[in-house]
XYZ file of C-alpha atoms in Angstrom:
338
model
C -78.295 110.617 73.684
C -75.234 109.648 71.419
C -73.764 108.399 74.601
C -76.552 105.757 75.094
C -76.043 104.576 71.524
C -72.443 104.053 72.002
C -72.968 102.286 74.639
C -75.228 99.587 72.897
C -72.600 99.590 70.247
C -69.988 98.632 72.619
C -72.234 95.985 74.618
C -73.174 94.436 71.015
C -69.344 94.171 70.180
C -69.008 92.400 73.466
C -71.913 90.238 72.777
C -71.426 89.216 69.495
C -67.359 88.124 70.602
C -68.742 86.025 73.357
C -71.092 84.576 71.120
C -69.636 83.654 68.580
C -66.464 82.182 70.704
C -69.083 79.726 72.857
C -72.006 78.891 70.123
C -70.274 77.707 66.859
C -67.991 75.110 66.276
C -65.426 74.718 63.342
C -64.402 71.433 61.235
C -61.528 70.815 58.800
C -62.868 68.989 56.076
C -60.275 67.262 54.346
C -60.340 66.222 50.922
C -61.757 62.836 49.941
C -58.983 61.256 48.046
C -60.914 58.342 47.376
C -63.816 60.080 45.817
C -61.466 62.020 43.884
C -59.912 58.951 42.353
C -63.357 57.382 41.550
C -63.853 60.326 39.507
C -60.604 60.431 37.581
C -59.160 56.650 37.504
C -61.701 55.452 35.451
C -60.997 51.978 33.146
C -60.125 53.508 30.336
C -58.082 55.873 32.640
C -56.007 53.179 33.571
C -55.625 50.909 31.244
C -54.320 53.581 28.668
C -51.892 54.709 31.094
C -50.848 50.830 31.706
C -49.958 50.500 28.113
C -48.204 54.045 27.862
C -45.969 52.594 30.596
C -45.374 49.429 28.771
C -44.609 50.908 26.120
C -41.977 53.527 27.957
C -40.567 50.158 29.666
C -41.467 51.501 33.001
C -42.792 48.605 34.766
C -42.836 50.123 37.763
C -45.283 52.773 36.685
C -47.381 50.187 35.088
C -47.855 48.218 38.631
C -48.426 51.764 40.265
C -51.817 52.197 38.044
C -52.350 48.067 38.502
C -52.360 48.650 42.123
C -54.806 52.050 42.173
C -57.050 49.645 40.067
C -56.868 46.739 42.468
C -57.718 49.458 45.046
C -60.745 50.605 43.653
C -62.435 47.509 42.432
C -61.734 48.587 38.204
C -61.871 45.621 36.483
C -58.672 45.805 34.054
C -58.499 43.528 30.831
C -56.647 40.163 31.565
C -54.346 40.538 28.592
C -53.154 44.083 29.737
C -52.499 42.161 33.069
C -50.459 39.508 31.682
C -48.078 42.084 29.813
C -47.085 43.376 33.000
C -47.038 39.997 34.477
C -44.660 38.875 32.115
C -42.485 41.617 31.885
C -42.502 41.367 35.608
C -41.353 37.939 35.682
C -38.477 36.773 38.203
C -36.330 36.381 34.947
C -36.778 39.533 33.309
C -36.852 41.081 36.723
C -33.539 39.573 38.025
C -31.969 40.486 34.359
C -33.249 44.050 34.454
C -32.602 44.606 38.018
C -28.885 43.656 37.857
C -27.731 46.094 35.615
C -30.004 48.537 37.372
C -29.018 47.978 40.747
C -25.172 48.385 39.466
C -25.743 51.895 37.952
C -27.322 52.715 41.292
C -24.612 51.774 43.502
C -21.847 53.315 40.908
C -23.888 56.998 39.622
C -26.124 56.528 42.684
C -28.604 57.841 40.369
C -32.062 55.654 40.177
C -34.857 55.003 37.648
C -36.488 51.890 39.249
C -36.252 50.332 42.611
C -33.343 47.957 41.339
C -31.257 50.865 41.045
C -32.261 53.140 44.266
C -31.536 49.900 45.723
C -27.904 49.860 44.364
C -27.810 53.993 45.259
C -29.141 53.003 48.889
C -26.526 50.357 49.709
C -23.860 52.599 48.018
C -24.440 55.571 50.582
C -25.765 53.526 53.386
C -22.266 52.239 53.347
C -20.375 55.046 53.297
C -19.027 54.407 49.762
C -21.289 57.091 47.944
C -20.928 59.658 50.378
C -17.136 59.199 50.433
C -16.967 59.143 46.665
C -19.182 62.197 46.076
C -17.322 64.082 48.867
C -14.088 63.428 47.748
C -15.412 64.259 43.833
C -16.799 67.614 45.023
C -14.324 68.900 47.912
C -11.741 68.221 45.229
C -13.373 70.537 42.795
C -14.245 72.884 45.421
C -10.408 72.973 46.667
C -8.873 73.754 43.279
C -11.847 76.742 42.895
C -13.656 74.815 39.891
C -17.147 74.306 39.146
C -18.643 72.157 41.741
C -21.766 70.698 43.126
C -22.238 72.201 46.467
C -25.747 70.712 47.471
C -24.024 67.349 46.614
C -20.738 68.105 49.024
C -23.245 69.729 51.453
C -25.709 66.313 51.356
C -22.253 63.905 51.139
C -20.780 65.607 54.239
C -23.908 65.441 56.233
C -24.171 61.888 55.245
C -20.501 61.051 56.053
C -21.186 62.679 59.644
C -24.792 60.942 60.433
C -22.666 57.487 59.605
C -19.863 58.463 62.014
C -22.851 58.420 64.902
C -25.028 55.437 63.657
C -21.808 53.259 64.433
C -21.236 55.175 67.392
C -24.973 54.359 68.413
C -25.315 51.259 67.634
C -27.702 52.029 64.613
C -29.780 54.062 66.581
C -29.362 56.701 63.948
C -29.803 54.394 61.144
C -33.444 55.508 60.019
C -31.816 59.211 59.352
C -29.010 57.893 57.408
C -31.962 56.067 55.528
C -33.576 59.952 54.999
C -30.142 61.680 53.804
C -29.494 58.255 51.406
C -33.359 59.037 49.750
C -32.569 62.865 49.466
C -29.260 62.390 47.889
C -30.816 59.589 45.486
C -33.475 61.988 44.775
C -31.311 65.126 44.034
C -29.377 63.161 41.450
C -32.486 61.680 40.047
C -33.958 65.333 39.118
C -36.711 64.333 42.140
C -36.412 67.635 43.936
C -37.865 70.648 43.709
C -36.393 74.034 44.049
C -38.724 74.836 46.630
C -37.222 72.025 48.607
C -33.868 72.514 47.704
C -33.678 76.030 49.398
C -35.269 74.559 52.204
C -32.380 72.127 52.649
C -29.754 74.446 51.600
C -30.803 76.851 54.781
C -30.529 73.428 57.232
C -27.024 72.882 55.321
C -25.987 76.647 56.764
C -26.913 75.512 60.378
C -25.051 72.201 60.005
C -21.602 72.710 57.827
C -19.002 75.346 57.552
C -17.563 74.179 54.274
C -14.061 76.727 54.845
C -13.369 73.595 56.691
C -13.026 71.540 53.985
C -10.241 73.448 52.885
C -7.806 71.580 55.883
C -8.715 68.190 54.198
C -6.127 66.783 52.296
C -7.349 65.706 48.969
C -4.272 64.446 47.072
C -5.305 61.108 47.500
C -8.491 58.849 48.432
C -7.012 57.424 51.165
C -5.637 60.419 52.571
C -8.759 62.368 52.282
C -10.662 59.313 54.198
C -8.307 60.112 56.880
C -8.047 64.164 56.955
C -11.592 64.609 56.647
C -12.654 63.045 59.877
C -12.275 66.290 61.921
C -14.268 68.102 59.323
C -17.006 65.323 59.693
C -16.935 65.563 63.768
C -17.687 69.556 63.356
C -20.943 68.896 61.231
C -24.161 69.184 63.167
C -27.098 66.814 61.409
C -29.412 67.828 63.880
C -31.485 70.159 61.946
C -31.950 67.459 59.409
C -33.068 64.831 61.866
C -36.606 65.517 61.757
C -37.181 65.356 58.001
C -35.013 62.673 57.381
C -37.287 60.551 59.932
C -40.287 61.533 57.725
C -38.614 60.266 54.730
C -37.830 57.082 56.444
C -41.581 56.802 57.716
C -42.506 57.472 54.022
C -40.223 54.524 53.167
C -41.431 52.109 55.635
C -44.710 52.942 54.537
C -44.240 52.621 50.729
C -40.663 51.642 49.696
C -37.322 52.846 48.827
C -38.282 53.930 45.223
C -41.663 55.140 45.988
C -40.217 57.646 48.653
C -37.783 59.136 46.382
C -40.294 59.331 43.635
C -42.562 61.104 46.351
C -40.497 63.922 47.000
C -40.931 65.344 43.740
C -44.176 66.885 45.171
C -42.563 67.932 48.204
C -42.230 71.854 47.961
C -41.914 72.511 51.936
C -41.926 70.339 55.128
C -45.763 70.832 55.508
C -45.943 68.850 52.062
C -43.859 66.371 53.469
C -45.722 66.235 56.245
C -49.016 65.509 54.339
C -46.920 62.828 52.460
C -46.432 61.168 54.894
C -49.898 61.130 56.394
C -51.656 59.949 52.750
C -48.485 57.121 52.581
C -49.708 55.787 55.861
C -53.568 55.152 54.818
C -52.692 54.404 50.988
C -49.167 52.468 51.808
C -48.115 51.083 48.183
C -50.372 52.369 46.061
C -49.200 56.052 47.578
C -47.503 56.871 44.474
C -50.401 55.874 41.951
C -52.799 57.809 43.942
C -50.562 60.854 43.482
C -49.741 59.767 39.913
C -53.298 60.063 39.044
C -54.184 63.338 41.777
C -50.879 65.137 41.567
C -50.640 67.930 44.104
C -54.407 67.934 44.597
C -53.747 65.474 47.138
C -51.790 67.944 49.489
C -53.975 70.511 49.208
C -55.495 72.007 52.698
C -58.792 70.779 53.622
C -61.569 73.543 53.939
C -62.786 75.191 57.172
C -66.216 74.618 57.446
C -68.072 76.785 60.466
C -71.069 75.473 62.161
C -73.364 77.940 64.117
C -75.667 76.217 66.422
C -79.314 76.609 67.440
C -77.826 78.130 70.717
C -75.965 80.809 68.479
C -78.928 81.580 66.201
C -81.597 82.115 69.442
C -78.914 84.149 71.242
C -78.875 86.745 68.504
C -82.610 86.467 68.000
C -82.985 87.426 72.062
C -80.374 90.056 71.700
C -82.179 91.868 68.774
C -84.811 91.861 70.568
C -83.838 93.354 73.880
C -82.235 95.972 71.937
C -85.683 96.907 69.928
C -87.113 97.101 73.466
C -84.664 98.854 74.835
C -84.879 101.922 71.871
C -88.460 101.752 72.129
C -88.674 102.379 75.731
C -86.567 105.613 74.861
C -88.348 106.464 72.028
C -91.618 106.149 73.927
C -90.181 108.141 77.123
C -88.721 111.105 75.332
C -92.768 111.360 73.669
C -94.124 111.033 77.247
C -91.986 113.977 78.288
C -92.632 115.973 75.532
C -96.346 115.737 76.035
C -96.234 116.595 79.651
C -93.835 119.772 78.703
């Protein structure tokens, strides 16, 4: 009897495994970002955020919130829109932009689209990478405190620039991604988690000990003697990541790609930002400003049991009950006969 019951349990396990595998379906239900935007980004919410941005002279943020208002068809006060348009007028933008572009070109830091443009131009034209490699490399060689991340990313930039010239621009998108990472780092937009990921890639790409063979006695000597080190660098571990950043830039803008990095703790987050930016384009930063990292949360797995699965279970239960009833009645008959 015990053997029979054990056999029933074994057959039950096999059956349920088969039935579950072939008669149910799963679907990942992605978060409904539009619905969440509508709940949070009310007329009052957006107007308050726009006013705050204008008080802080942050025209980029003000425009982001207006972009969300337009996307959701939320009416914004006409006088508030006029204030934004006034501060974003060609004359005002040119004056503000010229100063910020120069600041970005010289320091590599960005607070706006114009300053980011200056930073990207300096890094993309090798000026910024040479500047930072020379500055941090000199400190490293002299045993002083230096910014290891900045030295690493600048050397990667030099290596990619060299390959860009050789490949006639084929690696330009990768160089753009490097420039965005560097600007984001200088502007404090990189998360600790993302920096750790980049540090691991640096360890696979660069041997900083080789920097000790470079002549830092003058900038011109540094440029010539650093070529051997640059050739030894392997930028391949960064290829996919930098290409993803370039895609985000193409979907949004340079400044927005830098701003969006503050929401990425790992490469999965970056991949999700790429996906979201593909849908919301120039409104992507606005979406993240309103909802934050809720945008990146994982969708729910919905399991659907088909009618076939349910019928199989019912049929199996009745079969087992019938089998047990047959055994039970058989025992009774045998006892009466005996």
